[in-house]
PDB file of C-alpha atoms in Angstrom:
ATOM      1  CA  MET G   1     -21.158  23.018 -17.795  1.00  0.00           C
ATOM      2  CA  SER G   2     -19.084  22.961 -14.620  1.00  0.00           C
ATOM      3  CA  SER G   3     -15.762  24.732 -14.465  1.00  0.00           C
ATOM      4  CA  PRO G   4     -12.465  22.775 -14.451  1.00  0.00           C
ATOM      5  CA  ALA G   5     -12.102  23.536 -10.744  1.00  0.00           C
ATOM      6  CA  GLU G   6     -15.536  22.103  -9.975  1.00  0.00           C
ATOM      7  CA  PHE G   7     -14.823  19.045 -12.112  1.00  0.00           C
ATOM      8  CA  TYR G   8     -11.518  18.464 -10.313  1.00  0.00           C
ATOM      9  CA  LYS G   9     -13.186  18.854  -6.917  1.00  0.00           C
ATOM     10  CA  SER G  10     -15.858  16.301  -7.867  1.00  0.00           C
ATOM     11  CA  LEU G  11     -13.326  13.541  -8.654  1.00  0.00           C
ATOM     12  CA  PRO G  12     -13.052  10.637  -6.191  1.00  0.00           C
ATOM     13  CA  PRO G  13     -10.129  11.009  -3.771  1.00  0.00           C
ATOM     14  CA  ILE G  14      -7.737   8.167  -4.665  1.00  0.00           C
ATOM     15  CA  SER G  15      -7.857   8.617  -8.448  1.00  0.00           C
ATOM     16  CA  LYS G  16      -7.596  12.389  -8.005  1.00  0.00           C
ATOM     17  CA  ALA G  17      -4.596  12.104  -5.693  1.00  0.00           C
ATOM     18  CA  TYR G  18      -2.777   9.636  -7.936  1.00  0.00           C
ATOM     19  CA  GLY G  19      -3.407  11.604 -11.131  1.00  0.00           C
ATOM     20  CA  THR G  20      -2.335  14.851  -9.459  1.00  0.00           C
ATOM     21  CA  ALA G  21       0.869  13.265  -8.146  1.00  0.00           C
ATOM     22  CA  CYS G  22       1.721  11.931 -11.618  1.00  0.00           C
ATOM     23  CA  LEU G  23       1.180  15.384 -13.128  1.00  0.00           C
ATOM     24  CA  LEU G  24       3.307  17.106 -10.459  1.00  0.00           C
ATOM     25  CA  PHE G  25       6.193  14.643 -10.724  1.00  0.00           C
ATOM     26  CA  THR G  26       6.247  14.925 -14.502  1.00  0.00           C
ATOM     27  CA  ALA G  27       6.081  18.722 -14.343  1.00  0.00           C
ATOM     28  CA  ALA G  28       8.932  18.803 -11.813  1.00  0.00           C
ATOM     29  CA  SER G  29      11.005  16.592 -14.104  1.00  0.00           C
ATOM     30  CA  GLN G  30      10.214  18.774 -17.119  1.00  0.00           C
ATOM     31  CA  LEU G  31      11.199  21.930 -15.216  1.00  0.00           C
ATOM     32  CA  GLY G  32      14.455  20.379 -14.033  1.00  0.00           C
ATOM     33  CA  LEU G  33      13.482  20.359 -10.356  1.00  0.00           C
ATOM     34  CA  CYS G  34      14.210  16.643 -10.151  1.00  0.00           C
ATOM     35  CA  ARG G  35      15.747  14.088 -12.475  1.00  0.00           C
ATOM     36  CA  PRO G  36      14.041  10.836 -13.450  1.00  0.00           C
ATOM     37  CA  ASP G  37      17.213   9.042 -12.370  1.00  0.00           C
ATOM     38  CA  ASP G  38      16.577  10.231  -8.804  1.00  0.00           C
ATOM     39  CA  ILE G  39      13.266   8.350  -8.560  1.00  0.00           C
ATOM     40  CA  ALA G  40      13.896   5.375 -10.859  1.00  0.00           C
ATOM     41  CA  LEU G  41      13.461   1.913  -9.349  1.00  0.00           C
ATOM     42  CA  LEU G  42      17.056   0.773  -8.792  1.00  0.00           C
ATOM     43  CA  TYR G  43      17.111  -2.012  -6.233  1.00  0.00           C
ATOM     44  CA  GLU G  44      20.859  -1.832  -5.685  1.00  0.00           C
ATOM     45  CA  LEU G  45      20.497   1.778  -4.476  1.00  0.00           C
ATOM     46  CA  VAL G  46      17.431   0.896  -2.398  1.00  0.00           C
ATOM     47  CA  PHE G  47      19.315  -1.777  -0.446  1.00  0.00           C
ATOM     48  CA  SER G  48      22.867  -0.423  -0.485  1.00  0.00           C
ATOM     49  CA  LYS G  49      22.159   3.284   0.126  1.00  0.00           C
ATOM     50  CA  TYR G  50      18.676   2.914   1.663  1.00  0.00           C
ATOM     51  CA  GLN G  51      16.995   5.120  -0.949  1.00  0.00           C
ATOM     52  CA  VAL G  52      13.627   3.654  -0.093  1.00  0.00           C
ATOM     53  CA  TRP G  53      11.713   6.521  -1.691  1.00  0.00           C
ATOM     54  CA  ARG G  54      12.437   4.925  -5.065  1.00  0.00           C
ATOM     55  CA  LEU G  55      10.005   2.122  -4.183  1.00  0.00           C
ATOM     56  CA  ILE G  56       7.154   4.655  -4.164  1.00  0.00           C
ATOM     57  CA  ALA G  57       8.226   7.625  -6.282  1.00  0.00           C
ATOM     58  CA  ASN G  58       8.738   5.574  -9.445  1.00  0.00           C
ATOM     59  CA  PHE G  59       4.966   4.988  -9.646  1.00  0.00           C
ATOM     60  CA  PHE G  60       4.328   8.720 -10.151  1.00  0.00           C
ATOM     61  CA  PHE G  61       6.404   9.196 -13.291  1.00  0.00           C
ATOM     62  CA  LEU G  62       4.556   8.560 -16.563  1.00  0.00           C
ATOM     63  CA  GLY G  63       7.247   9.921 -18.845  1.00  0.00           C
ATOM     64  CA  LYS G  64       7.889  13.389 -20.199  1.00  0.00           C
ATOM     65  CA  PHE G  65       5.091  15.578 -21.505  1.00  0.00           C
ATOM     66  CA  SER G  66       3.924  13.946 -24.712  1.00  0.00           C
ATOM     67  CA  ILE G  67       0.874  12.405 -26.360  1.00  0.00           C
ATOM     68  CA  ASN G  68       1.571   9.140 -24.517  1.00  0.00           C
ATOM     69  CA  PHE G  69       1.691  11.005 -21.195  1.00  0.00           C
ATOM     70  CA  GLY G  70      -1.652  12.651 -21.966  1.00  0.00           C
ATOM     71  CA  ILE G  71      -3.209   9.283 -22.835  1.00  0.00           C
ATOM     72  CA  ARG G  72      -2.024   7.727 -19.561  1.00  0.00           C
ATOM     73  CA  LEU G  73      -3.371  10.663 -17.558  1.00  0.00           C
ATOM     74  CA  LEU G  74      -6.720  10.417 -19.350  1.00  0.00           C
ATOM     75  CA  MET G  75      -6.814   6.693 -18.539  1.00  0.00           C
ATOM     76  CA  ILE G  76      -6.593   7.566 -14.838  1.00  0.00           C
ATOM     77  CA  ALA G  77      -9.254  10.263 -15.199  1.00  0.00           C
ATOM     78  CA  ARG G  78     -11.605   7.944 -17.098  1.00  0.00           C
ATOM     79  CA  TYR G  79     -11.136   4.342 -16.016  1.00  0.00           C
ATOM     80  CA  GLY G  80      -9.798   4.947 -12.513  1.00  0.00           C
ATOM     81  CA  VAL G  81     -12.559   7.443 -11.767  1.00  0.00           C
ATOM     82  CA  GLN G  82     -15.263   5.131 -13.158  1.00  0.00           C
ATOM     83  CA  LEU G  83     -14.018   2.267 -10.994  1.00  0.00           C
ATOM     84  CA  GLU G  84     -13.845   4.359  -7.843  1.00  0.00           C
ATOM     85  CA  SER G  85     -17.213   6.017  -8.498  1.00  0.00           C
ATOM     86  CA  GLY G  86     -18.946   2.799  -9.594  1.00  0.00           C
ATOM     87  CA  PRO G  87     -18.020  -0.639  -8.219  1.00  0.00           C
ATOM     88  CA  PHE G  88     -15.937   0.927  -5.424  1.00  0.00           C
ATOM     89  CA  GLN G  89     -18.436   3.624  -4.496  1.00  0.00           C
ATOM     90  CA  ARG G  90     -18.333   4.164  -0.725  1.00  0.00           C
ATOM     91  CA  ARG G  91     -15.566   1.532  -0.610  1.00  0.00           C
ATOM     92  CA  THR G  92     -12.553   3.825  -0.668  1.00  0.00           C
ATOM     93  CA  ALA G  93     -10.498   1.475   1.516  1.00  0.00           C
ATOM     94  CA  ASP G  94     -11.019  -1.389  -0.940  1.00  0.00           C
ATOM     95  CA  PHE G  95      -9.984   0.790  -3.884  1.00  0.00           C
ATOM     96  CA  LEU G  96      -6.909   2.013  -2.020  1.00  0.00           C
ATOM     97  CA  TRP G  97      -6.019  -1.589  -1.157  1.00  0.00           C
ATOM     98  CA  MET G  98      -6.345  -2.554  -4.825  1.00  0.00           C
ATOM     99  CA  MET G  99      -3.832   0.164  -5.722  1.00  0.00           C
ATOM    100  CA  ILE G 100      -1.470  -0.900  -2.931  1.00  0.00           C
ATOM    101  CA  PHE G 101      -1.728  -4.562  -3.898  1.00  0.00           C
ATOM    102  CA  GLY G 102      -1.066  -3.677  -7.527  1.00  0.00           C
ATOM    103  CA  ALA G 103       2.003  -1.632  -6.580  1.00  0.00           C
ATOM    104  CA  LEU G 104       3.385  -4.440  -4.390  1.00  0.00           C
ATOM    105  CA  THR G 105       2.786  -6.993  -7.149  1.00  0.00           C
ATOM    106  CA  LEU G 106       4.584  -4.812  -9.686  1.00  0.00           C
ATOM    107  CA  LEU G 107       7.528  -4.310  -7.325  1.00  0.00           C
ATOM    108  CA  ALA G 108       7.786  -8.077  -6.859  1.00  0.00           C
ATOM    109  CA  LEU G 109       7.631  -8.704 -10.604  1.00  0.00           C
ATOM    110  CA  SER G 110      10.186  -5.990 -11.300  1.00  0.00           C
ATOM    111  CA  ALA G 111      12.618  -7.671  -8.892  1.00  0.00           C
ATOM    112  CA  ILE G 112      12.925 -10.420 -11.530  1.00  0.00           C
ATOM    113  CA  PRO G 113      15.667  -9.236 -13.935  1.00  0.00           C
ATOM    114  CA  PHE G 114      13.660 -10.158 -17.031  1.00  0.00           C
ATOM    115  CA  PHE G 115      10.675  -8.055 -15.852  1.00  0.00           C
ATOM    116  CA  TRP G 116      12.637  -5.125 -14.428  1.00  0.00           C
ATOM    117  CA  SER G 117      11.364  -1.669 -15.350  1.00  0.00           C
ATOM    118  CA  PRO G 118      12.742   1.613 -13.949  1.00  0.00           C
ATOM    119  CA  PHE G 119       9.297   3.237 -13.749  1.00  0.00           C
ATOM    120  CA  LEU G 120       6.100   1.361 -12.904  1.00  0.00           C
ATOM    121  CA  GLY G 121       3.581   4.179 -13.218  1.00  0.00           C
ATOM    122  CA  ILE G 122       2.453   3.101 -16.682  1.00  0.00           C
ATOM    123  CA  SER G 123       2.076  -0.463 -15.403  1.00  0.00           C
ATOM    124  CA  LEU G 124      -0.126   0.669 -12.510  1.00  0.00           C
ATOM    125  CA  VAL G 125      -2.307   2.691 -14.898  1.00  0.00           C
ATOM    126  CA  PHE G 126      -2.581  -0.342 -17.159  1.00  0.00           C
ATOM    127  CA  MET G 127      -3.659  -2.413 -14.172  1.00  0.00           C
ATOM    128  CA  LEU G 128      -6.529   0.043 -13.623  1.00  0.00           C
ATOM    129  CA  LEU G 129      -7.449  -0.313 -17.286  1.00  0.00           C
ATOM    130  CA  TYR G 130      -7.441  -4.113 -17.079  1.00  0.00           C
ATOM    131  CA  VAL G 131      -9.563  -4.200 -13.916  1.00  0.00           C
ATOM    132  CA  TRP G 132     -12.009  -1.751 -15.505  1.00  0.00           C
ATOM    133  CA  SER G 133     -12.254  -3.918 -18.635  1.00  0.00           C
ATOM    134  CA  ARG G 134     -13.200  -6.940 -16.530  1.00  0.00           C
ATOM    135  CA  GLU G 135     -15.786  -4.959 -14.587  1.00  0.00           C
ATOM    136  CA  PHE G 136     -17.430  -3.516 -17.723  1.00  0.00           C
ATOM    137  CA  PRO G 137     -16.648  -6.152 -20.379  1.00  0.00           C
ATOM    138  CA  THR G 138     -19.619  -5.447 -22.671  1.00  0.00           C
ATOM    139  CA  ALA G 139     -19.260  -1.656 -22.875  1.00  0.00           C
ATOM    140  CA  ASN G 140     -18.590  -0.385 -26.405  1.00  0.00           C
ATOM    141  CA  ILE G 141     -15.320   1.529 -26.775  1.00  0.00           C
ATOM    142  CA  ASN G 142     -14.395   3.620 -29.789  1.00  0.00           C
ATOM    143  CA  ILE G 143     -10.646   3.914 -30.409  1.00  0.00           C
ATOM    144  CA  TYR G 144      -9.639   7.122 -32.183  1.00  0.00           C
ATOM    145  CA  GLY G 145     -12.874   7.008 -34.169  1.00  0.00           C
ATOM    146  CA  LEU G 146     -11.516   4.115 -36.236  1.00  0.00           C
ATOM    147  CA  VAL G 147     -12.731   0.934 -34.599  1.00  0.00           C
ATOM    148  CA  THR G 148     -15.325  -0.015 -32.004  1.00  0.00           C
ATOM    149  CA  LEU G 149     -14.770  -2.985 -29.733  1.00  0.00           C
ATOM    150  CA  LYS G 150     -15.929  -4.404 -26.431  1.00  0.00           C
ATOM    151  CA  ALA G 151     -14.190  -3.099 -23.337  1.00  0.00           C
ATOM    152  CA  PHE G 152     -13.019  -6.633 -22.509  1.00  0.00           C
ATOM    153  CA  TYR G 153     -10.487  -6.372 -25.360  1.00  0.00           C
ATOM    154  CA  LEU G 154      -9.387  -2.803 -24.662  1.00  0.00           C
ATOM    155  CA  PRO G 155      -6.154  -3.603 -22.723  1.00  0.00           C
ATOM    156  CA  TRP G 156      -4.939  -5.804 -25.569  1.00  0.00           C
ATOM    157  CA  ALA G 157      -5.896  -3.198 -28.156  1.00  0.00           C
ATOM    158  CA  MET G 158      -3.956  -0.516 -26.248  1.00  0.00           C
ATOM    159  CA  LEU G 159      -0.997  -2.883 -25.958  1.00  0.00           C
ATOM    160  CA  GLY G 160      -1.102  -3.429 -29.718  1.00  0.00           C
ATOM    161  CA  LEU G 161      -1.189   0.324 -30.345  1.00  0.00           C
ATOM    162  CA  ASP G 162       1.858   0.799 -28.118  1.00  0.00           C
ATOM    163  CA  VAL G 163       3.702  -1.799 -30.188  1.00  0.00           C
ATOM    164  CA  ILE G 164       2.724   0.007 -33.404  1.00  0.00           C
ATOM    165  CA  PHE G 165       3.826   3.385 -32.033  1.00  0.00           C
ATOM    166  CA  GLY G 166       7.138   1.973 -30.816  1.00  0.00           C
ATOM    167  CA  SER G 167       6.476   2.162 -27.069  1.00  0.00           C
ATOM    168  CA  PRO G 168       7.893  -0.556 -24.780  1.00  0.00           C
ATOM    169  CA  ILE G 169       5.550  -3.499 -24.369  1.00  0.00           C
ATOM    170  CA  LEU G 170       6.840  -4.639 -20.954  1.00  0.00           C
ATOM    171  CA  PRO G 171       5.067  -2.000 -18.784  1.00  0.00           C
ATOM    172  CA  ASP G 172       1.733  -2.861 -20.386  1.00  0.00           C
ATOM    173  CA  LEU G 173       2.240  -6.593 -19.848  1.00  0.00           C
ATOM    174  CA  LEU G 174       3.194  -6.076 -16.202  1.00  0.00           C
ATOM    175  CA  GLY G 175      -0.003  -4.101 -15.648  1.00  0.00           C
ATOM    176  CA  ILE G 176      -2.113  -6.839 -17.252  1.00  0.00           C
ATOM    177  CA  ILE G 177      -0.445  -9.499 -15.083  1.00  0.00           C
ATOM    178  CA  ALA G 178      -1.003  -7.492 -11.881  1.00  0.00           C
ATOM    179  CA  GLY G 179      -4.595  -6.705 -12.829  1.00  0.00           C
ATOM    180  CA  HIS G 180      -5.436 -10.319 -13.622  1.00  0.00           C
ATOM    181  CA  LEU G 181      -3.850 -11.522 -10.381  1.00  0.00           C
ATOM    182  CA  TYR G 182      -6.064  -9.116  -8.435  1.00  0.00           C
ATOM    183  CA  TYR G 183      -9.130 -10.202 -10.415  1.00  0.00           C
ATOM    184  CA  PHE G 184      -8.336 -13.869  -9.842  1.00  0.00           C
ATOM    185  CA  LEU G 185      -7.905 -13.463  -6.089  1.00  0.00           C
ATOM    186  CA  THR G 186     -11.001 -11.298  -5.606  1.00  0.00           C
ATOM    187  CA  VAL G 187     -13.403 -12.859  -8.112  1.00  0.00           C
ATOM    188  CA  LEU G 188     -12.453 -16.131  -9.743  1.00  0.00           C
ATOM    189  CA  HIS G 189     -11.071 -17.890  -6.666  1.00  0.00           C
ATOM    190  CA  PRO G 190     -13.930 -16.804  -4.344  1.00  0.00           C
ATOM    191  CA  LEU G 191     -16.477 -17.973  -6.909  1.00  0.00           C
ATOM    192  CA  ALA G 192     -14.792 -21.364  -7.193  1.00  0.00           C
ATOM    193  CA  THR G 193     -14.096 -21.954  -3.496  1.00  0.00           C
ATOM    194  CA  GLY G 194     -16.202 -19.419  -1.557  1.00  0.00           C
ATOM    195  CA  LYS G 195     -13.029 -18.143   0.129  1.00  0.00           C
ATOM    196  CA  ASN G 196     -11.630 -14.649  -0.304  1.00  0.00           C
ATOM    197  CA  LEU G 197      -7.836 -14.638  -0.017  1.00  0.00           C
ATOM    198  CA  LEU G 198      -7.410 -10.909  -0.516  1.00  0.00           C
ATOM    199  CA  LYS G 199      -9.537  -9.082   2.022  1.00  0.00           C
ATOM    200  CA  THR G 200      -8.765  -5.450   2.622  1.00  0.00           C
ATOM    201  CA  PRO G 201      -6.563  -5.233   5.754  1.00  0.00           C
ATOM    202  CA  MET G 202      -7.981  -3.485   8.785  1.00  0.00           C
ATOM    203  CA  TRP G 203      -5.112  -0.972   8.813  1.00  0.00           C
ATOM    204  CA  VAL G 204      -6.243   0.307   5.404  1.00  0.00           C
ATOM    205  CA  HIS G 205      -9.787   0.819   6.735  1.00  0.00           C
ATOM    206  CA  LYS G 206      -8.379   2.629   9.781  1.00  0.00           C
ATOM    207  CA  LEU G 207      -6.180   4.802   7.564  1.00  0.00           C
ATOM    208  CA  VAL G 208      -9.145   5.858   5.433  1.00  0.00           C
ATOM    209  CA  MET G 209     -11.278   6.544   8.500  1.00  0.00           C
ATOM    210  CA  ARG G 210      -8.502   8.454  10.258  1.00  0.00           C
ATOM    211  CA  TRP G 211      -7.867  10.748   7.313  1.00  0.00           C
ATOM    212  CA  ARG G 212     -11.575  10.862   6.374  1.00  0.00           C
ATOM    213  CA  ILE G 213     -10.876   9.895   2.780  1.00  0.00           C
ATOM    214  CA  GLY G 214     -13.929   9.436   0.582  1.00  0.00           C
ATOM    215  CA  ALA G 215     -17.569   9.059   1.561  1.00  0.00           C
ATOM    216  CA  PRO G 216     -18.516   7.018   4.646  1.00  0.00           C
ATOM    217  CA  ALA G 217     -19.264   3.382   3.982  1.00  0.00           C
ATOM    218  CA  ALA G 218     -22.924   2.413   3.850  1.00  0.00           C
ATOM    219  CA  THR G 219     -24.628  -0.556   5.455  1.00  0.00           C
ATOM    220  CA  PRO G 220     -24.054  -3.756   3.460  1.00  0.00           C
ATOM    221  CA  ALA G 221     -27.000  -4.908   1.360  1.00  0.00           C
ATOM    222  CA  GLN G 222     -28.783  -8.106   2.345  1.00  0.00           C
ATOM    223  CA  PRO G 223     -28.389 -10.997  -0.127  1.00  0.00           C
ATOM    224  CA  ASP G 224     -31.442 -12.384  -1.897  1.00  0.00           C
ATOM    225  CA  ASN G 225     -32.101 -15.929  -0.642  1.00  0.00           C
ATOM    226  CA  SER G 226     -35.423 -16.448  -2.413  1.00  0.00           C
ATOM    227  CA  GLY G 227     -34.083 -19.269  -4.592  1.00  0.00           C
ATOM    228  CA  ALA G 228     -34.674 -17.478  -7.896  1.00  0.00           C
ATOM    229  CA  THR G 229     -32.167 -17.859 -10.687  1.00  0.00           C
ATOM    230  CA  PHE G 230     -29.652 -15.043 -10.640  1.00  0.00           C
ATOM    231  CA  ARG G 231     -29.546 -12.913 -13.749  1.00  0.00           C
ATOM    232  CA  GLY G 232     -27.160 -10.165 -14.768  1.00  0.00           C
ATOM    233  CA  ARG G 233     -23.520  -9.871 -15.627  1.00  0.00           C
ATOM    234  CA  SER G 234     -21.922 -10.580 -12.252  1.00  0.00           C
ATOM    235  CA  TYR G 235     -22.427 -11.098  -8.517  1.00  0.00           C
ATOM    236  CA  ARG G 236     -20.271 -10.967  -5.442  1.00  0.00           C
ATOM    237  CA  VAL G 237     -20.052 -13.986  -3.181  1.00  0.00           C
ATOM    238  CA  GLY G 238     -22.392 -13.241  -0.268  1.00  0.00           C
ATOM    239  CA  GLY G 239     -22.769  -9.650  -1.327  1.00  0.00           C
ATOM    240  CA  ALA G 240     -24.941  -7.293  -3.338  1.00  0.00           C
ATOM    241  CA  THR G 241     -25.716  -7.278  -7.003  1.00  0.00           C
ATOM    242  CA  ALA G 242     -23.715  -5.298  -9.557  1.00  0.00           C
ATOM    243  CA  TYR G 243     -25.602  -4.235 -12.624  1.00  0.00           C
ATOM    244  CA  PRO G 244     -24.276  -4.308 -16.171  1.00  0.00           C
ATOM    245  CA  ALA G 245     -22.543  -1.270 -17.563  1.00  0.00           C
ATOM    246  CA  GLN G 246     -24.555   0.860 -19.952  1.00  0.00           C
ATOM    247  CA  PRO G 247     -22.363   1.845 -22.919  1.00  0.00           C
ATOM    248  CA  ASP G 248     -22.151   5.407 -24.097  1.00  0.00           C
ATOM    249  CA  ARG G 249     -21.823   4.898 -27.832  1.00  0.00           C
ATOM    250  CA  GLY G 250     -21.004   8.515 -28.514  1.00  0.00           C
ATOM    251  CA  SER G 251     -18.067   9.183 -26.218  1.00  0.00           C
ATOM    252  CA  GLY G 252     -16.679   5.703 -25.786  1.00  0.00           C
ATOM    253  CA  VAL G 253     -17.066   5.935 -22.020  1.00  0.00           C
ATOM    254  CA  ALA G 254     -18.888   3.180 -20.198  1.00  0.00           C
ATOM    255  CA  THR G 255     -21.364   4.168 -17.525  1.00  0.00           C
ATOM    256  CA  THR G 256     -22.732   1.977 -14.810  1.00  0.00           C
ATOM    257  CA  ASN G 257     -25.835   1.857 -12.676  1.00  0.00           C
ATOM    258  CA  PRO G 258     -25.435   2.519  -8.949  1.00  0.00           C
ATOM    259  CA  VAL G 259     -24.089  -0.413  -6.980  1.00  0.00           C
ATOM    260  CA  GLN G 260     -25.121  -1.328  -3.483  1.00  0.00           C
ATOM    261  CA  PRO G 261     -21.867  -1.360  -1.507  1.00  0.00           C
ATOM    262  CA  ASP G 262     -20.610  -4.246   0.553  1.00  0.00           C
ATOM    263  CA  ASN G 263     -18.311  -2.943   3.204  1.00  0.00           C
ATOM    264  CA  GLY G 264     -17.388  -6.188   4.864  1.00  0.00           C
ATOM    265  CA  SER G 265     -16.355  -8.756   2.312  1.00  0.00           C
ATOM    266  CA  GLY G 266     -13.394  -6.948   0.794  1.00  0.00           C
ATOM    267  CA  VAL G 267     -14.229  -8.495  -2.586  1.00  0.00           C
ATOM    268  CA  ALA G 268     -14.044  -5.949  -5.371  1.00  0.00           C
ATOM    269  CA  PHE G 269     -15.992  -7.717  -8.095  1.00  0.00           C
ATOM    270  CA  ARG G 270     -18.969  -9.906  -8.538  1.00  0.00           C
ATOM    271  CA  GLY G 271     -18.380 -12.815 -10.852  1.00  0.00           C
ATOM    272  CA  ARG G 272     -21.066 -14.323 -13.076  1.00  0.00           C
ATOM    273  CA  SER G 273     -23.094 -16.982 -11.250  1.00  0.00           C
ATOM    274  CA  TYR G 274     -26.317 -18.949 -11.680  1.00  0.00           C
ATOM    275  CA  ARG G 275     -28.077 -21.071  -9.107  1.00  0.00           C
ATOM    276  CA  LEU G 276     -28.950 -24.594 -10.233  1.00  0.00           C
ATOM    277  CA  GLY G 277     -32.573 -25.653  -9.824  1.00  0.00           C
ATOM    278  CA  GLY G 278     -33.708 -22.126  -9.104  1.00  0.00           C
TER     279      GLY G 278
END
């Protein structure tokens, strides 16, 4: 078994950086080095006193050390890592853009008084969970050893547990909304129209290349134009095939077969499709 240091070093860069930042911000708050009020999302202070750091720092606070904090951190380590190591393998720029898009969406939603939340870290983690559940919908998940369900229903099950345990429901709902918006723009709309409205910007690719984040992108796979009927859980428009997740019935963690990367389309997921007359 590898040591904790080796395990930490093996984690993909974006999930590792985000999880580490959340842990450091929470530890600093617990030790009294900074107050949550200093990083809370307060738009009046952002615009009147130009405290722009609040727009970013609020995403790194998951609450004080508690069971809920541990669960959120494990969600990053499990579902974020599986996304970045599976469907987004060798597509670090696309994964980073998904996180940025999710953060921008949550900031826009939080500007509406009814949806305002002082800290959006839990919402961003829930967005990762929702995106993962759509990528691996048939994986079997065991919740606390009590019930087993398909991964597609996991975000709603976690939302229900938060309601039972008395946690606020709004952060979870915001994460589901942001995650579904990303899924719609990168999967459902391209499948219906053949047009991708949410390509990864070139500046994100340049940023990843400049800082040498993640593994180098591989050559895109060539699509199969043989006319055979497509089989499998999902496909990307004009891209390579993604294979169904293989459930791990013991640990509750879904695993996935290697995916051939597509470095040009900027589409994160491959929706289900069948060719007529094939």
